[in-house]
């Protein structure tokens, strides 16, 4: 709720400092600049160390290239403009060049395929995964299966949906498997 992403870097002895080593965003102030957030949510790091941040109320994903520094600006972003935009991106997951974004209010997960190296590009998704209500968290298994935790809507129990071959395959309108939790 502080509109920041705090990065803690371990010291030479392996312990973490009491305060963040770097702070992205402006503490206590939301904004729309490439160095500002409005309720950042999900985080992911790719194999090069690039940090991806789901900027929830700004309906975008910002990308930060290392080395990190406090107050730095994002090097690129995805606003899903080619996919009618995001409506509350909550979570991110990365597998190779594939970035998955949980698009909460649009009840979908979008897959974007990199490289993400041209800030003037309007990136278009390469696959859409639907059949879930209010996706809030994601992960991708080593076999390419996308797992989505969905909050559900009023009167519907939360669930976990699985989409096989999500990294290399195409869009899917329904999950391949779903487990629903009834609170028991």
Short mmCIF file of C-alpha atoms in Angstrom, two decimals:
data_model
loop_
_atom_site.label_atom_id
_atom_site.label_comp_id
_atom_site.label_asym_id
_atom_site.label_seq_id
_atom_site.Cartn_x
_atom_site.Cartn_y
_atom_site.Cartn_z
CA UNK A 1 0.00 0.00 0.00
CA UNK A 2 3.08 2.25 0.05
CA UNK A 3 3.37 2.37 -3.78
CA UNK A 4 6.91 0.97 -3.68
CA UNK A 5 8.89 -2.16 -4.38
CA UNK A 6 11.56 -2.65 -1.72
CA UNK A 7 14.67 -4.60 -2.71
CA UNK A 8 16.79 -6.15 0.04
CA UNK A 9 20.29 -7.28 -0.95
CA UNK A 10 22.04 -9.67 1.46
CA UNK A 11 25.30 -8.53 2.98
CA UNK A 12 28.62 -10.35 2.68
CA UNK A 13 27.70 -12.51 5.69
CA UNK A 14 24.44 -13.60 4.06
CA UNK A 15 22.15 -11.61 6.35
CA UNK A 16 19.66 -9.05 5.10
CA UNK A 17 19.66 -5.39 6.15
CA UNK A 18 16.87 -3.98 8.32
CA UNK A 19 16.01 -1.41 5.64
CA UNK A 20 15.70 -1.90 1.88
CA UNK A 21 18.87 -1.57 -0.15
CA UNK A 22 16.89 -0.02 -3.04
CA UNK A 23 13.39 1.46 -3.24
CA UNK A 24 11.54 1.63 -6.55
CA UNK A 25 8.66 4.12 -6.63
CA UNK A 26 7.91 7.00 -4.27
CA UNK A 27 7.02 5.99 -0.70
CA UNK A 28 3.45 6.98 0.13
CA UNK A 29 2.72 8.58 -3.26
CA UNK A 30 1.13 6.95 -6.29
CA UNK A 31 1.93 8.07 -9.81
CA UNK A 32 1.93 7.12 -13.47
CA UNK A 33 5.56 7.81 -14.44
CA UNK A 34 7.97 5.06 -15.42
CA UNK A 35 9.50 5.40 -11.93
CA UNK A 36 6.16 5.36 -10.06
CA UNK A 37 3.51 2.82 -9.08
CA UNK A 38 -0.14 2.79 -8.09
CA UNK A 39 -0.45 -0.31 -5.91
CA UNK A 40 2.24 -2.65 -7.24
CA UNK A 41 1.25 -6.30 -6.79
CA UNK A 42 2.94 -9.29 -8.40
CA UNK A 43 6.67 -9.59 -9.01
CA UNK A 44 8.74 -11.87 -11.23
CA UNK A 45 12.42 -12.05 -12.12
CA UNK A 46 13.70 -13.59 -15.35
CA UNK A 47 16.96 -15.47 -15.88
CA UNK A 48 18.84 -12.22 -16.69
CA UNK A 49 17.80 -10.62 -13.40
CA UNK A 50 15.23 -8.28 -15.00
CA UNK A 51 12.45 -7.42 -12.53
CA UNK A 52 8.82 -7.35 -13.71
CA UNK A 53 6.22 -5.55 -11.56
CA UNK A 54 2.43 -5.76 -11.95
CA UNK A 55 1.36 -2.13 -11.42
CA UNK A 56 -2.26 -2.86 -10.46
CA UNK A 57 -4.10 0.46 -10.59
CA UNK A 58 -2.03 1.76 -13.51
CA UNK A 59 -3.01 -1.39 -15.48
CA UNK A 60 0.48 -2.16 -16.72
CA UNK A 61 3.58 -4.26 -16.14
CA UNK A 62 6.83 -2.35 -15.64
CA UNK A 63 10.25 -3.89 -16.35
CA UNK A 64 13.45 -2.89 -14.53
CA UNK A 65 16.92 -3.90 -15.69
CA UNK A 66 19.73 -4.51 -13.21
CA UNK A 67 21.76 -3.04 -11.70
CA UNK A 68 18.99 -1.58 -9.56
CA UNK A 69 19.07 1.81 -7.89
CA UNK A 70 16.56 3.69 -5.77
CA UNK A 71 14.13 5.78 -7.81
CA UNK A 72 15.18 4.26 -11.14
CA UNK A 73 12.80 4.26 -14.10
CA UNK A 74 11.50 1.18 -15.84
CA UNK A 75 13.22 0.30 -19.10
CA UNK A 76 10.03 -1.04 -20.74
CA UNK A 77 6.36 -1.71 -20.04
CA UNK A 78 3.38 -3.72 -21.18
CA UNK A 79 -0.06 -2.14 -21.08
CA UNK A 80 -1.87 -4.83 -23.09
CA UNK A 81 -3.15 -2.12 -25.43
CA UNK A 82 -3.38 -4.61 -28.27
CA UNK A 83 -5.60 -6.80 -26.01
CA UNK A 84 -8.02 -4.05 -24.86
CA UNK A 85 -5.74 -3.25 -21.91
CA UNK A 86 -5.40 -4.76 -18.47
CA UNK A 87 -8.02 -4.46 -15.75
CA UNK A 88 -6.10 -4.98 -12.52
CA UNK A 89 -3.01 -7.08 -13.23
CA UNK A 90 -2.36 -8.97 -9.98
CA UNK A 91 0.28 -11.65 -10.51
CA UNK A 92 3.12 -12.52 -12.86
CA UNK A 93 4.97 -15.71 -13.79
CA UNK A 94 7.89 -16.21 -16.16
CA UNK A 95 9.08 -19.26 -18.05
CA UNK A 96 11.88 -18.59 -20.55
CA UNK A 97 10.69 -15.80 -22.87
CA UNK A 98 7.04 -16.19 -21.78
CA UNK A 99 5.53 -13.70 -19.34
CA UNK A 100 2.11 -14.59 -17.89
CA UNK A 101 -0.09 -11.85 -16.40
CA UNK A 102 -3.18 -12.48 -14.23
CA UNK A 103 -5.72 -9.92 -15.50
CA UNK A 104 -8.09 -9.87 -12.52
CA UNK A 105 -11.19 -7.98 -13.66
CA UNK A 106 -11.02 -9.35 -17.22
CA UNK A 107 -11.05 -12.92 -15.82
CA UNK A 108 -8.12 -14.06 -17.92
CA UNK A 109 -4.40 -14.73 -17.99
CA UNK A 110 -2.44 -13.30 -20.91
CA UNK A 111 0.84 -14.73 -22.18
CA UNK A 112 3.33 -12.37 -23.79
CA UNK A 113 6.39 -13.71 -25.57
CA UNK A 114 9.62 -11.71 -25.50
CA UNK A 115 12.07 -10.37 -26.06
CA UNK A 116 10.79 -7.20 -24.40
CA UNK A 117 13.37 -4.76 -25.66
CA UNK A 118 11.54 -1.98 -27.47
CA UNK A 119 9.77 0.54 -25.20
CA UNK A 120 7.87 2.05 -28.15
CA UNK A 121 6.21 -1.31 -28.95
CA UNK A 122 2.61 -2.09 -28.03
CA UNK A 123 3.08 -5.71 -27.07
CA UNK A 124 0.29 -8.11 -28.04
CA UNK A 125 -0.43 -11.31 -26.16
CA UNK A 126 0.47 -14.59 -27.82
CA UNK A 127 -2.15 -16.60 -25.90
CA UNK A 128 -5.15 -16.03 -23.63
CA UNK A 129 -6.30 -18.39 -20.88
CA UNK A 130 -9.90 -17.97 -19.69
CA UNK A 131 -12.42 -20.01 -17.71
CA UNK A 132 -11.35 -18.55 -14.33
CA UNK A 133 -12.95 -15.81 -12.23
CA UNK A 134 -10.62 -13.18 -10.76
CA UNK A 135 -7.16 -14.79 -11.13
CA UNK A 136 -4.91 -13.65 -8.27
CA UNK A 137 -1.77 -15.79 -8.44
CA UNK A 138 0.19 -17.80 -11.01
CA UNK A 139 3.07 -20.18 -11.39
CA UNK A 140 4.47 -22.20 -14.27
CA UNK A 141 5.69 -25.76 -13.69
CA UNK A 142 8.84 -27.08 -15.38
CA UNK A 143 6.67 -29.05 -17.83
CA UNK A 144 5.01 -25.81 -19.07
CA UNK A 145 1.75 -26.20 -17.15
CA UNK A 146 0.28 -22.89 -15.97
CA UNK A 147 -1.38 -23.02 -12.55
CA UNK A 148 -3.80 -20.19 -11.70
CA UNK A 149 -5.33 -19.45 -8.32
CA UNK A 150 -8.71 -17.82 -8.90
CA UNK A 151 -10.54 -15.92 -6.19
CA UNK A 152 -13.95 -16.65 -7.63
CA UNK A 153 -16.96 -14.35 -7.45
CA UNK A 154 -19.66 -13.95 -4.82
CA UNK A 155 -20.95 -17.37 -3.86
CA UNK A 156 -18.24 -19.23 -5.78
CA UNK A 157 -15.42 -21.00 -3.93
CA UNK A 158 -11.80 -20.21 -4.78
CA UNK A 159 -10.05 -22.62 -7.13
CA UNK A 160 -6.80 -23.63 -8.78
CA UNK A 161 -6.91 -24.12 -12.54
CA UNK A 162 -4.29 -25.93 -14.62
CA UNK A 163 -3.56 -25.24 -18.29
CA UNK A 164 -1.21 -27.82 -19.80
CA UNK A 165 1.33 -26.78 -22.45
CA UNK A 166 0.74 -23.09 -21.65
CA UNK A 167 4.29 -22.00 -22.50
CA UNK A 168 4.36 -23.34 -26.07
CA UNK A 169 0.68 -23.98 -26.83
CA UNK A 170 -2.14 -21.71 -27.89
CA UNK A 171 -5.04 -20.01 -26.13
CA UNK A 172 -7.47 -22.05 -24.03
CA UNK A 173 -11.04 -21.10 -23.14
CA UNK A 174 -11.24 -23.57 -20.27
CA UNK A 175 -8.67 -25.10 -17.92
CA UNK A 176 -7.56 -28.68 -18.43
CA UNK A 177 -8.20 -29.34 -14.73
CA UNK A 178 -9.73 -27.40 -11.82
CA UNK A 179 -9.71 -27.96 -8.08
CA UNK A 180 -12.29 -26.00 -6.08
CA UNK A 181 -11.95 -25.29 -2.36
CA UNK A 182 -15.08 -25.17 -0.25
CA UNK A 183 -13.46 -23.86 2.92
CA UNK A 184 -13.70 -27.18 4.77
#
